[in-house]
């Protein structure tokens, strides 16, 4: 008895000590505090890696308690005590998740990657604990069945429909045995996708091509200087130059180097990422992901993963996706073949009787642009200083929507490269916070993107302004040389800024359907439409100033850019569409894939008649859109093409009414940017344009008509 009593007392003491330690840890953990930073931006300087896991664990536990309260409520379900209550749940979990996943993309390290591997399957299980909860689903289903009688607003009705669909797609209607299997599959998808993304980052950072002065033939001084800086950063002496598979290093080298052997070495380093039969190889992972997705889709009653995914897209089945791709592909591949033949002719004239290969394309494309259009990329770059292009996006937002961006120095940053801004509307009212992080570093995943640290909402009069971020991988200024962008990079910056506007101009009630929370094949429309302004003469006059002289881009150069506007469209369209076909091939299988990923990819490319001179924009081993998250852009990479159908047609309204026409801009803001995902996507487009988009606009833009 005494022993039992002693153990009971010891247990109580241990419990008290543990609780005391937890309380102390929480006091030191910023995620448990109200952030008194300007505008509630995360206090990045106070957040340490060890703070994440506790906040994740407690955040999940707190939300489960909130869900149980909703599910076990003995009263009749109402929109307020079920849907709105869940929309308000998970504050701590949202807080830590928003910071963590932004930083694992933009400023990761080994510690964060370790946490990601540990927490991802736990978060997957947490989602299952919510959306496989039978009692919770029962309440949502009851409301869904009664929705016509509930007198809901349009937005509330959309939110209810979304949650009902989410429960069904999660497997809430499955039996217990099937739910157990669903949990297992979701856990696998979570772990596999994290590993895929980590492997791509490791592969990209690992490769380097170390050269000496004898290897630099044809390279402009700016490219040579960048190679010297990269060598210095990596600890090499002053006689060495380093080039990597990061795009700001890769593309200038393969464009200007006259050393075909080195262009091949660097390009192969890029296209073979995840395909080197080493510890970072992604071939087996990609096949596993495709097969687990197929198993999940079949468990839910779908023939393929694409059938499952596309039910939530504008193009709601695989046939519609293939129909879109097949309408463009014949003209695109023919244009690419014509471009390849032009390059072959030029190479032969130079005494190089070669078959044009992927490491030749950028090199000869630049030469043809020079000979046919007298246009040199290095002639354009001085007018595209990154600061000027950024100011160009702000100027455009002001002219269209009356927005102003004011840079601030008191807003917390997670890295010294980050710039912070307050954003105000035409009335001078604060509507958001904007963070930009445009320069390459090894702690950042490749590409460019937009995300949020906090989504816009306005529930019960509690107006929450969004915190939006843009991230890119442009070359950082070095010494006296500023960051000068290529044409493609300038378009990328405007593109991502378009996503940012979608988040900043949101005027929705509920956070889960505000901003960019739209179908995948619609969300790229508001970003892509912004690219249309980049090289319009009226727009260039507002931002394209020479970084040394301050002179605006001359009319002669503007005209040359315009004349070459449709050059190389075959290549650009084919490399993109090949990746879209590859994505659909992986996710349209009806039986598990048994062949090697390289063989599967080759079969997919042979089926569409892909030419050797071009590789897909993303090969399997580094196709992060398709494989680096449980769903992501899988069976959805075609979305950029579907969005372009809309953006080409929508920009026509501005061309018809005036590039900066206020009435058109206001209609676009009201019907597209402010609505988030509160309406059907095509309904929003028709409300703006007065009709559905005309397909011909995209063909005309690319010169395929």
XYZ file of C-alpha atoms in Angstrom:
705
model
C 0.000 0.000 0.000
C 2.814 2.383 0.945
C 4.590 1.517 -2.296
C 1.432 2.232 -4.295
C 0.940 5.515 -2.442
C 4.568 6.448 -3.095
C 4.192 5.711 -6.790
C 0.978 7.736 -6.929
C 2.674 10.717 -5.219
C 5.716 10.378 -7.470
C 3.443 10.280 -10.497
C 1.653 13.444 -9.391
C 4.968 15.190 -8.734
C 6.302 14.102 -12.132
C 3.099 15.285 -13.804
C 3.344 18.663 -12.069
C 6.986 19.029 -13.059
C 6.194 18.106 -16.643
C 3.295 20.566 -16.735
C 5.522 23.237 -15.213
C 8.199 22.569 -17.805
C 5.589 22.724 -20.589
C 4.267 26.029 -19.276
C 7.796 27.414 -19.130
C 8.500 26.229 -22.668
C 5.308 27.848 -23.870
C 6.258 31.153 -22.248
C 9.505 31.070 -24.213
C 7.847 29.972 -27.460
C 6.672 32.863 -29.692
C 3.907 30.772 -31.242
C 2.014 30.834 -27.932
C 2.187 34.615 -27.639
C 0.201 37.428 -29.174
C 2.584 38.975 -31.678
C 3.039 42.666 -30.905
C 5.144 43.144 -34.013
C 4.083 45.714 -36.605
C 0.917 44.431 -38.288
C 1.238 41.030 -36.614
C 4.029 39.857 -38.906
C 5.775 36.784 -37.418
C 8.671 37.719 -35.095
C 11.195 35.776 -37.161
C 14.159 36.808 -35.023
C 12.547 35.242 -31.947
C 11.483 31.965 -33.561
C 13.977 29.131 -33.124
C 13.937 25.732 -34.774
C 13.136 24.033 -31.457
C 9.897 26.024 -31.151
C 8.141 24.351 -34.086
C 7.542 20.792 -32.928
C 5.885 21.681 -29.605
C 3.654 24.230 -31.338
C 2.712 21.701 -34.003
C 1.864 19.032 -31.432
C -0.143 21.377 -29.204
C -1.785 23.024 -32.208
C -3.042 19.700 -33.498
C -4.291 18.707 -30.043
C -6.110 22.018 -29.618
C -7.836 21.738 -32.987
C -8.928 18.168 -32.295
C -10.570 19.382 -29.079
C -12.336 22.095 -31.067
C -13.484 19.554 -33.637
C -14.765 17.216 -30.917
C -16.754 20.082 -29.440
C -18.339 20.681 -32.839
C -18.944 16.993 -33.543
C -20.364 16.229 -30.084
C -22.649 19.251 -29.885
C -26.042 17.803 -28.967
C -27.893 20.669 -30.577
C -29.010 20.613 -34.186
C -26.218 21.546 -36.599
C -26.259 25.079 -37.929
C -23.940 26.884 -40.291
C -22.638 28.886 -37.334
C -21.995 26.045 -34.870
C -20.513 23.710 -37.481
C -19.023 25.379 -40.553
C -18.105 28.749 -39.061
C -16.917 27.086 -35.873
C -14.514 24.899 -37.829
C -13.388 27.858 -39.931
C -12.350 29.554 -36.678
C -10.536 26.502 -35.310
C -6.832 25.701 -35.346
C -5.371 29.125 -34.590
C -2.120 27.804 -33.105
C -1.706 25.162 -35.793
C -2.304 27.698 -38.560
C 0.136 30.081 -36.946
C 3.021 27.625 -36.802
C 2.203 25.966 -40.136
C 2.196 29.237 -42.051
C 5.632 30.188 -40.772
C 7.180 26.724 -40.972
C 6.170 25.804 -44.502
C 7.023 29.230 -45.865
C 10.502 28.971 -44.386
C 11.136 25.372 -45.446
C 10.632 26.652 -49.003
C 12.418 29.991 -48.732
C 15.102 29.581 -46.055
C 15.486 25.961 -45.012
C 18.232 24.104 -43.159
C 18.960 20.546 -42.016
C 17.022 21.047 -38.789
C 13.885 22.288 -40.546
C 14.081 19.459 -43.054
C 14.288 16.969 -40.197
C 11.223 18.502 -38.577
C 9.427 18.382 -41.927
C 10.081 14.666 -42.264
C 8.788 14.076 -38.744
C 5.770 16.353 -38.775
C 4.410 15.697 -42.291
C 2.954 12.234 -41.561
C 1.604 13.555 -38.259
C -0.160 16.396 -40.048
C -1.529 13.888 -42.528
C -2.918 11.816 -39.658
C -4.314 14.984 -38.087
C -6.209 15.777 -41.281
C -7.571 12.247 -41.322
C -8.679 12.592 -37.688
C -10.791 15.559 -38.744
C -12.148 14.558 -42.128
C -12.748 10.902 -41.291
C -14.703 11.861 -38.166
C -18.125 10.300 -38.737
C -20.000 12.558 -36.297
C -18.507 15.719 -37.778
C -19.251 14.515 -41.308
C -22.818 13.704 -40.295
C -23.413 17.292 -39.233
C -21.861 18.682 -42.416
C -23.886 16.288 -44.551
C -27.096 17.299 -42.774
C -26.408 20.963 -43.509
C -25.478 20.163 -47.088
C -28.754 18.308 -47.623
C -30.656 21.275 -46.151
C -28.626 23.996 -47.874
C -31.487 25.289 -50.014
C -33.470 26.001 -46.830
C -30.715 27.679 -44.793
C -30.901 31.148 -46.351
C -27.136 31.239 -46.852
C -25.192 33.904 -48.691
C -23.464 32.917 -51.930
C -20.152 32.703 -50.082
C -21.577 30.646 -47.230
C -23.173 28.233 -49.657
C -19.866 27.816 -51.496
C -18.037 27.219 -48.215
C -20.554 24.571 -47.153
C -20.298 22.839 -50.534
C -16.502 22.907 -50.296
C -16.453 21.295 -46.869
C -18.957 18.618 -47.845
C -16.878 17.800 -50.919
C -13.700 17.789 -48.851
C -15.146 15.265 -46.395
C -16.351 12.988 -49.181
C -13.044 13.188 -51.062
C -11.172 12.500 -47.821
C -13.094 9.258 -47.390
C -15.623 10.174 -44.704
C -18.218 7.919 -46.348
C -15.916 4.856 -46.333
C -16.276 1.970 -43.906
C -13.869 1.559 -40.986
C -11.563 -0.847 -42.784
C -11.347 1.458 -45.787
C -10.696 4.468 -43.528
C -7.754 2.637 -41.958
C -6.360 2.008 -45.419
C -6.920 5.677 -46.351
C -4.892 6.791 -43.338
C -2.070 4.497 -44.390
C -2.060 5.815 -47.952
C -2.147 9.455 -46.849
C 0.789 8.863 -44.517
C 2.766 7.309 -47.367
C 1.980 10.194 -49.716
C 3.060 12.723 -47.124
C 6.410 11.044 -46.413
C 7.200 10.246 -50.049
C 6.487 13.776 -51.264
C 8.689 15.354 -48.566
C 11.541 13.041 -49.553
C 11.072 13.889 -53.228
C 11.376 17.638 -52.600
C 14.398 17.247 -50.340
C 16.147 15.148 -52.972
C 15.598 17.800 -55.641
C 17.075 20.509 -53.410
C 20.067 18.319 -52.539
C 20.683 17.428 -56.200
C 20.442 21.043 -57.297
C 22.839 22.275 -54.631
C 25.323 19.409 -55.123
C 26.165 19.899 -58.788
C 28.911 22.321 -59.758
C 31.012 22.751 -62.872
C 34.422 24.194 -61.943
C 36.223 25.966 -64.773
C 39.345 28.006 -65.414
C 39.883 31.067 -67.614
C 40.561 28.815 -70.621
C 36.962 27.529 -70.467
C 35.101 30.843 -70.680
C 34.944 31.376 -74.443
C 31.909 33.403 -75.514
C 30.743 34.359 -72.048
C 29.856 38.011 -71.369
C 31.687 39.762 -68.544
C 28.606 39.667 -66.297
C 28.385 35.869 -66.604
C 32.121 35.472 -65.957
C 31.860 37.671 -62.861
C 28.944 35.615 -61.579
C 31.014 32.453 -62.048
C 33.909 34.002 -60.148
C 31.622 35.055 -57.295
C 30.142 31.540 -57.108
C 33.644 30.046 -56.933
C 34.626 32.430 -54.156
C 31.476 31.596 -52.177
C 32.345 27.905 -52.455
C 35.911 28.367 -51.267
C 37.801 28.117 -54.567
C 40.775 30.331 -55.383
C 40.648 33.283 -57.749
C 41.624 31.190 -60.796
C 38.381 29.213 -60.684
C 34.838 29.849 -61.960
C 31.804 27.848 -60.851
C 28.539 27.297 -62.700
C 25.610 25.400 -61.254
C 22.203 24.038 -62.219
C 20.447 26.969 -60.565
C 18.733 28.817 -63.369
C 20.492 32.193 -62.955
C 23.764 30.322 -63.506
C 22.597 27.704 -66.004
C 20.806 29.688 -68.683
C 23.346 32.458 -69.301
C 26.099 29.844 -69.621
C 24.297 27.589 -72.115
C 23.208 30.679 -74.052
C 26.612 32.268 -74.570
C 29.306 29.621 -74.101
C 30.894 28.503 -77.368
C 32.142 25.333 -75.672
C 29.542 22.746 -76.698
C 31.082 20.105 -74.422
C 30.645 22.346 -71.385
C 27.115 23.345 -72.379
C 26.304 19.638 -72.547
C 27.891 18.952 -69.168
C 25.937 21.710 -67.443
C 22.622 21.014 -69.168
C 22.883 17.311 -68.374
C 23.605 18.206 -64.774
C 20.273 20.029 -64.782
C 18.086 17.518 -66.622
C 19.507 14.490 -64.790
C 18.666 15.742 -61.307
C 16.974 12.950 -59.403
C 18.182 10.471 -62.031
C 21.752 9.684 -60.976
C 21.231 6.383 -59.138
C 22.493 7.885 -55.890
C 21.040 8.717 -52.478
C 19.021 11.561 -54.025
C 17.535 9.520 -56.856
C 13.810 10.153 -57.359
C 12.912 7.518 -59.961
C 11.535 4.970 -57.500
C 9.873 7.679 -55.398
C 7.977 9.111 -58.359
C 6.621 5.697 -59.355
C 5.677 4.978 -55.737
C 3.847 8.293 -55.496
C 1.921 7.653 -58.708
C 0.976 4.153 -57.584
C -0.100 5.159 -54.070
C -2.186 7.958 -55.570
C -3.837 5.463 -57.902
C -4.629 3.179 -54.975
C -6.161 6.099 -53.069
C -8.255 7.135 -56.067
C -9.578 3.608 -56.531
C -10.406 3.352 -52.845
C -12.638 6.386 -53.361
C -14.258 4.921 -56.446
C -12.304 6.684 -59.211
C -10.665 4.964 -62.165
C -7.490 7.071 -62.011
C -5.840 9.716 -59.859
C -6.547 12.252 -62.610
C -10.267 11.449 -62.436
C -10.146 12.041 -58.671
C -8.215 15.310 -58.841
C -10.017 16.850 -61.790
C -13.463 16.730 -60.211
C -12.370 19.947 -58.462
C -11.035 21.693 -61.567
C -12.553 23.705 -64.393
C -11.613 20.893 -66.771
C -13.273 18.226 -64.678
C -12.126 15.020 -66.368
C -9.019 13.728 -68.199
C -10.691 13.818 -71.623
C -11.155 17.588 -71.334
C -7.516 18.058 -70.359
C -6.244 15.958 -73.247
C -8.616 17.775 -75.590
C -7.049 21.098 -74.595
C -3.495 19.793 -74.951
C -4.212 18.076 -78.247
C -5.676 21.258 -79.739
C -2.369 23.096 -79.266
C 0.256 20.355 -79.598
C 0.294 19.801 -83.402
C 0.966 23.462 -84.170
C 3.452 23.725 -81.304
C 5.556 20.709 -82.274
C 5.629 21.817 -85.909
C 6.786 25.286 -84.878
C 9.495 23.709 -82.711
C 10.679 21.548 -85.604
C 10.887 24.633 -87.814
C 12.935 26.412 -85.140
C 15.214 23.383 -84.798
C 15.779 23.288 -88.561
C 16.721 26.990 -88.549
C 19.288 26.235 -85.859
C 20.663 23.282 -87.798
C 21.108 25.485 -90.859
C 22.955 28.106 -88.836
C 25.203 25.508 -87.203
C 26.143 24.036 -90.582
C 26.952 27.501 -91.939
C 29.323 27.897 -88.993
C 30.986 24.613 -89.890
C 29.275 22.549 -87.198
C 27.330 19.707 -88.815
C 25.549 18.643 -85.624
C 22.153 17.421 -84.566
C 20.599 20.120 -82.424
C 20.362 18.882 -78.837
C 18.961 20.442 -75.631
C 22.342 22.005 -74.763
C 22.413 23.704 -78.162
C 18.950 25.249 -78.187
C 19.490 28.324 -76.026
C 22.822 29.011 -77.746
C 21.480 28.994 -81.282
C 18.191 30.633 -80.336
C 20.180 33.635 -79.153
C 22.200 33.680 -82.376
C 19.085 33.532 -84.556
C 17.495 36.303 -82.516
C 20.579 38.380 -83.242
C 20.713 37.619 -86.953
C 16.981 37.762 -87.687
C 15.815 40.467 -85.298
C 19.092 42.202 -84.380
C 18.101 41.619 -80.751
C 20.636 40.781 -78.055
C 19.484 39.775 -74.559
C 22.438 41.716 -73.129
C 21.071 44.824 -74.841
C 17.827 44.423 -72.875
C 19.129 43.523 -69.412
C 20.503 47.001 -68.507
C 16.929 48.309 -68.679
C 15.598 45.530 -66.449
C 17.341 46.229 -63.170
C 15.391 44.239 -60.600
C 14.510 47.355 -58.568
C 13.077 48.989 -61.671
C 11.020 45.922 -62.541
C 9.700 45.754 -58.971
C 8.761 49.422 -59.210
C 7.089 48.601 -62.510
C 4.774 46.119 -60.806
C 3.908 48.703 -58.161
C 3.262 51.334 -60.820
C 0.972 48.969 -62.704
C -0.962 48.119 -59.522
C -1.372 51.826 -58.851
C -2.555 52.690 -62.350
C -5.021 49.802 -62.469
C -6.266 49.594 -58.890
C -5.022 52.716 -57.097
C -2.756 50.648 -54.818
C 0.390 52.024 -53.193
C 3.344 50.047 -51.810
C 5.446 51.768 -49.145
C 8.681 50.081 -48.080
C 9.100 49.746 -44.315
C 12.161 49.088 -42.161
C 10.450 48.096 -38.906
C 8.673 44.962 -40.142
C 10.362 41.664 -39.140
C 12.271 39.714 -41.789
C 13.483 36.108 -41.910
C 16.499 36.997 -44.101
C 18.395 40.158 -44.948
C 17.367 39.877 -48.619
C 13.687 40.270 -47.739
C 12.024 43.644 -48.351
C 8.813 44.600 -46.559
C 5.972 46.903 -47.588
C 2.650 48.198 -46.364
C -0.039 48.116 -49.037
C -2.854 50.664 -49.223
C -5.864 51.037 -51.490
C -6.947 54.088 -53.454
C -8.508 55.548 -50.287
C -5.239 55.278 -48.367
C -6.575 52.401 -46.240
C -4.186 49.643 -45.212
C -5.194 46.431 -47.003
C -2.170 44.178 -46.611
C 1.504 43.543 -45.927
C 3.831 42.476 -48.730
C 7.177 40.688 -48.359
C 9.455 40.139 -51.355
C 12.476 37.820 -51.433
C 13.764 37.717 -54.981
C 17.410 36.557 -54.828
C 18.857 33.064 -55.130
C 20.444 31.229 -52.202
C 21.110 27.562 -51.509
C 18.596 27.480 -48.630
C 15.751 28.200 -51.049
C 13.987 25.740 -53.328
C 14.106 26.476 -57.040
C 11.609 28.529 -58.991
C 9.410 31.437 -57.962
C 6.151 31.540 -56.040
C 3.639 33.434 -53.937
C 2.362 32.375 -50.534
C 0.759 33.891 -47.445
C 1.721 34.103 -43.796
C -1.858 35.132 -43.087
C -4.912 34.980 -45.353
C -7.472 37.757 -45.673
C -10.783 37.273 -43.848
C -13.625 39.253 -42.302
C -15.632 36.963 -40.011
C -18.092 38.619 -37.648
C -16.622 42.038 -38.321
C -13.074 40.917 -37.419
C -11.223 42.293 -40.429
C -7.906 40.510 -40.975
C -5.519 41.900 -43.579
C -3.335 39.439 -45.505
C 0.431 39.021 -45.211
C 1.580 38.028 -48.690
C 5.036 36.972 -49.849
C 6.731 36.635 -53.230
C 9.869 34.511 -53.523
C 12.235 34.062 -56.476
C 15.731 33.008 -57.483
C 17.192 35.901 -59.442
C 20.898 36.649 -59.513
C 21.942 38.728 -56.521
C 23.738 42.052 -57.057
C 27.512 41.704 -56.875
C 29.895 44.558 -56.170
C 28.939 47.493 -58.361
C 26.800 45.323 -60.645
C 23.073 45.343 -59.870
C 20.743 42.423 -60.507
C 19.766 42.720 -64.171
C 16.912 40.503 -65.303
C 16.330 38.652 -68.545
C 13.056 38.998 -70.424
C 11.844 35.705 -68.957
C 12.788 36.762 -65.437
C 10.981 40.086 -65.765
C 7.874 38.193 -66.878
C 8.271 35.820 -63.932
C 8.385 38.738 -61.500
C 5.195 40.231 -62.945
C 3.608 36.757 -62.914
C 4.250 36.153 -59.228
C 3.177 39.691 -58.422
C -0.132 38.831 -60.100
C -0.577 36.043 -57.540
C 0.263 38.555 -54.814
C -2.443 40.939 -56.041
C -4.913 38.063 -55.941
C -4.123 37.657 -52.254
C -3.906 41.350 -51.389
C -7.125 42.452 -53.120
C -9.245 39.661 -51.667
C -12.492 40.822 -50.051
C -13.953 37.620 -48.652
C -15.459 36.609 -45.340
C -13.878 33.211 -44.769
C -10.125 32.540 -44.917
C -10.310 29.085 -46.483
C -11.887 30.467 -49.673
C -10.239 33.884 -49.824
C -7.414 35.067 -52.075
C -5.895 32.382 -54.265
C -8.090 29.539 -52.901
C -9.461 28.773 -56.367
C -9.255 25.733 -58.677
C -5.714 24.949 -59.840
C -6.572 25.578 -63.468
C -7.962 29.021 -62.628
C -5.447 30.274 -60.065
C -2.738 30.874 -62.685
C -5.029 33.162 -64.680
C -4.678 36.260 -62.438
C -0.901 35.803 -62.399
C -0.417 35.111 -66.088
C -2.561 38.034 -67.170
C -0.076 40.395 -65.508
C 2.694 39.180 -67.812
C 0.902 40.845 -70.722
C 1.909 44.321 -69.558
C 5.649 43.666 -69.152
C 6.802 44.582 -72.652
C 3.967 46.802 -73.788
C 5.554 50.096 -74.948
C 3.313 52.197 -72.674
C 4.372 50.077 -69.693
C 8.082 50.000 -70.535
C 8.081 53.788 -70.571
C 7.091 53.703 -66.891
C 9.805 51.419 -65.516
C 12.446 50.289 -68.060
C 15.245 52.748 -67.293
C 18.926 52.073 -68.014
C 20.607 51.317 -64.711
C 23.591 53.586 -65.512
C 22.168 56.465 -67.553
C 18.584 56.519 -66.322
C 17.366 56.740 -69.919
C 14.128 54.986 -70.806
C 14.349 52.005 -73.150
C 14.643 53.458 -76.665
C 11.825 52.989 -79.154
C 14.108 51.073 -81.527
C 14.804 48.427 -78.870
C 11.130 48.274 -77.874
C 10.219 47.616 -81.511
C 12.835 44.867 -81.791
C 11.393 43.157 -78.713
C 7.928 43.399 -80.217
C 9.058 42.025 -83.596
C 10.702 39.033 -81.892
C 7.724 38.463 -79.623
C 6.655 35.195 -81.276
C 10.174 33.890 -81.799
C 10.953 30.567 -80.091
C 7.307 30.021 -79.156
C 7.520 26.494 -80.501
C 10.242 25.634 -78.018
C 8.568 27.325 -75.059
C 5.223 25.691 -75.762
C 6.625 22.234 -76.450
C 8.855 21.987 -73.381
C 5.946 23.099 -71.185
C 3.339 20.894 -72.839
C 5.637 17.852 -72.774
C 5.744 18.187 -68.983
C 1.953 18.514 -68.946
C 1.577 15.318 -70.959
C 4.089 13.566 -68.677
C 2.134 14.634 -65.597
C -1.101 13.327 -67.107
C 0.589 10.077 -68.168
C 1.671 9.313 -64.602
C -1.763 10.100 -63.222
C -4.015 8.592 -65.894
C -2.814 5.013 -65.431
C -5.501 2.546 -64.408
C -3.070 -0.076 -63.122
C 0.102 0.323 -61.018
C 3.210 1.344 -62.951
C 5.705 -1.521 -63.100
C 8.363 -0.074 -65.391
C 11.318 2.130 -64.468
C 10.576 5.879 -64.383
C 13.010 6.561 -67.233
C 11.270 3.985 -69.415
C 7.843 5.331 -68.457
C 8.903 8.868 -69.302
C 10.368 7.784 -72.650
C 7.163 5.958 -73.550
C 5.097 9.043 -72.686
C 7.322 11.267 -74.820
C 7.382 8.821 -77.741
C 3.589 8.766 -77.687
C 3.381 12.512 -78.401
C 6.271 12.541 -80.882
C 8.691 14.552 -78.735
C 11.867 15.597 -80.546
C 15.372 14.942 -79.180
C 16.311 18.611 -79.364
C 13.968 19.468 -76.471
C 13.435 17.868 -73.076
C 10.294 18.427 -70.988
C 10.479 21.523 -68.826
C 10.396 19.122 -65.893
C 11.647 15.590 -66.201
C 10.410 13.025 -63.685
C 13.314 13.327 -61.249
C 12.754 17.011 -60.484
C 9.071 17.463 -61.343
C 8.175 19.144 -58.061
C 4.830 20.454 -59.295
C 3.724 16.853 -59.698
C 5.518 15.033 -56.894
C 6.704 17.251 -54.015
C 3.381 17.414 -52.162
C 0.620 14.844 -51.563
C -1.501 16.419 -54.325
C 0.012 19.729 -55.469
C -0.200 20.236 -59.219
C -0.455 16.499 -59.931
C -2.736 15.961 -62.926
C -2.769 19.736 -63.018
C 0.361 21.052 -64.702
C -1.837 21.706 -67.740
C -3.366 24.481 -65.591
C -1.019 27.113 -66.989
C -2.329 26.442 -70.488
C -5.957 26.527 -69.400
C -5.278 29.767 -67.538
C -3.558 31.205 -70.586
C -6.725 30.696 -72.613
C -8.388 33.032 -70.129
C -5.514 35.476 -69.704
C -5.039 35.970 -73.455
C -8.743 36.617 -73.858
C -8.989 38.811 -70.737
C -6.080 41.021 -71.768
C -7.977 41.602 -74.968
C -10.429 43.660 -72.898
C -7.609 45.992 -71.859
C -6.296 46.191 -75.422
C -9.795 47.103 -76.591
C -10.531 49.662 -73.860
C -7.082 50.983 -72.963
C -4.041 49.411 -71.312
C -4.772 51.133 -67.992
C -8.516 51.607 -68.416
C -10.032 52.094 -64.957
C -13.456 50.707 -65.780
C -11.979 47.481 -67.114
C -9.587 47.244 -64.176
C -12.398 47.800 -61.675
C -14.472 45.068 -63.314
C -11.483 42.711 -63.216
C -10.866 43.512 -59.567
C -14.532 43.174 -58.592
C -15.311 39.927 -60.415
C -11.940 38.139 -60.254
C -9.411 39.425 -57.719
C -11.739 40.294 -54.850
C -13.845 37.136 -55.000
C -11.271 34.467 -54.077
C -12.913 31.071 -54.422
C -16.399 32.193 -53.433
C -17.904 31.581 -56.876
C -17.639 29.062 -59.677
C -14.499 29.898 -61.668
C -16.124 30.197 -65.076
C -18.977 32.198 -63.552
C -16.429 34.734 -62.272
C -14.771 34.937 -65.678
C -18.073 35.442 -67.506
C -19.100 38.118 -65.003
C -15.910 39.983 -65.911
C -15.732 39.444 -69.659
C -19.417 39.033 -70.466
C -18.780 35.673 -72.154
C -16.577 32.598 -71.962
C -12.990 32.983 -73.231
C -12.239 32.505 -76.914
C -9.644 29.802 -77.525
C -8.283 31.508 -80.638
C -6.605 34.243 -78.578
C -3.923 31.870 -77.275
C -3.095 30.573 -80.757
C -2.833 34.114 -82.096
C -0.532 35.157 -79.250
C 1.871 32.278 -79.898
C 1.770 32.681 -83.667
C 0.153 29.274 -84.205
C -2.880 30.504 -86.105
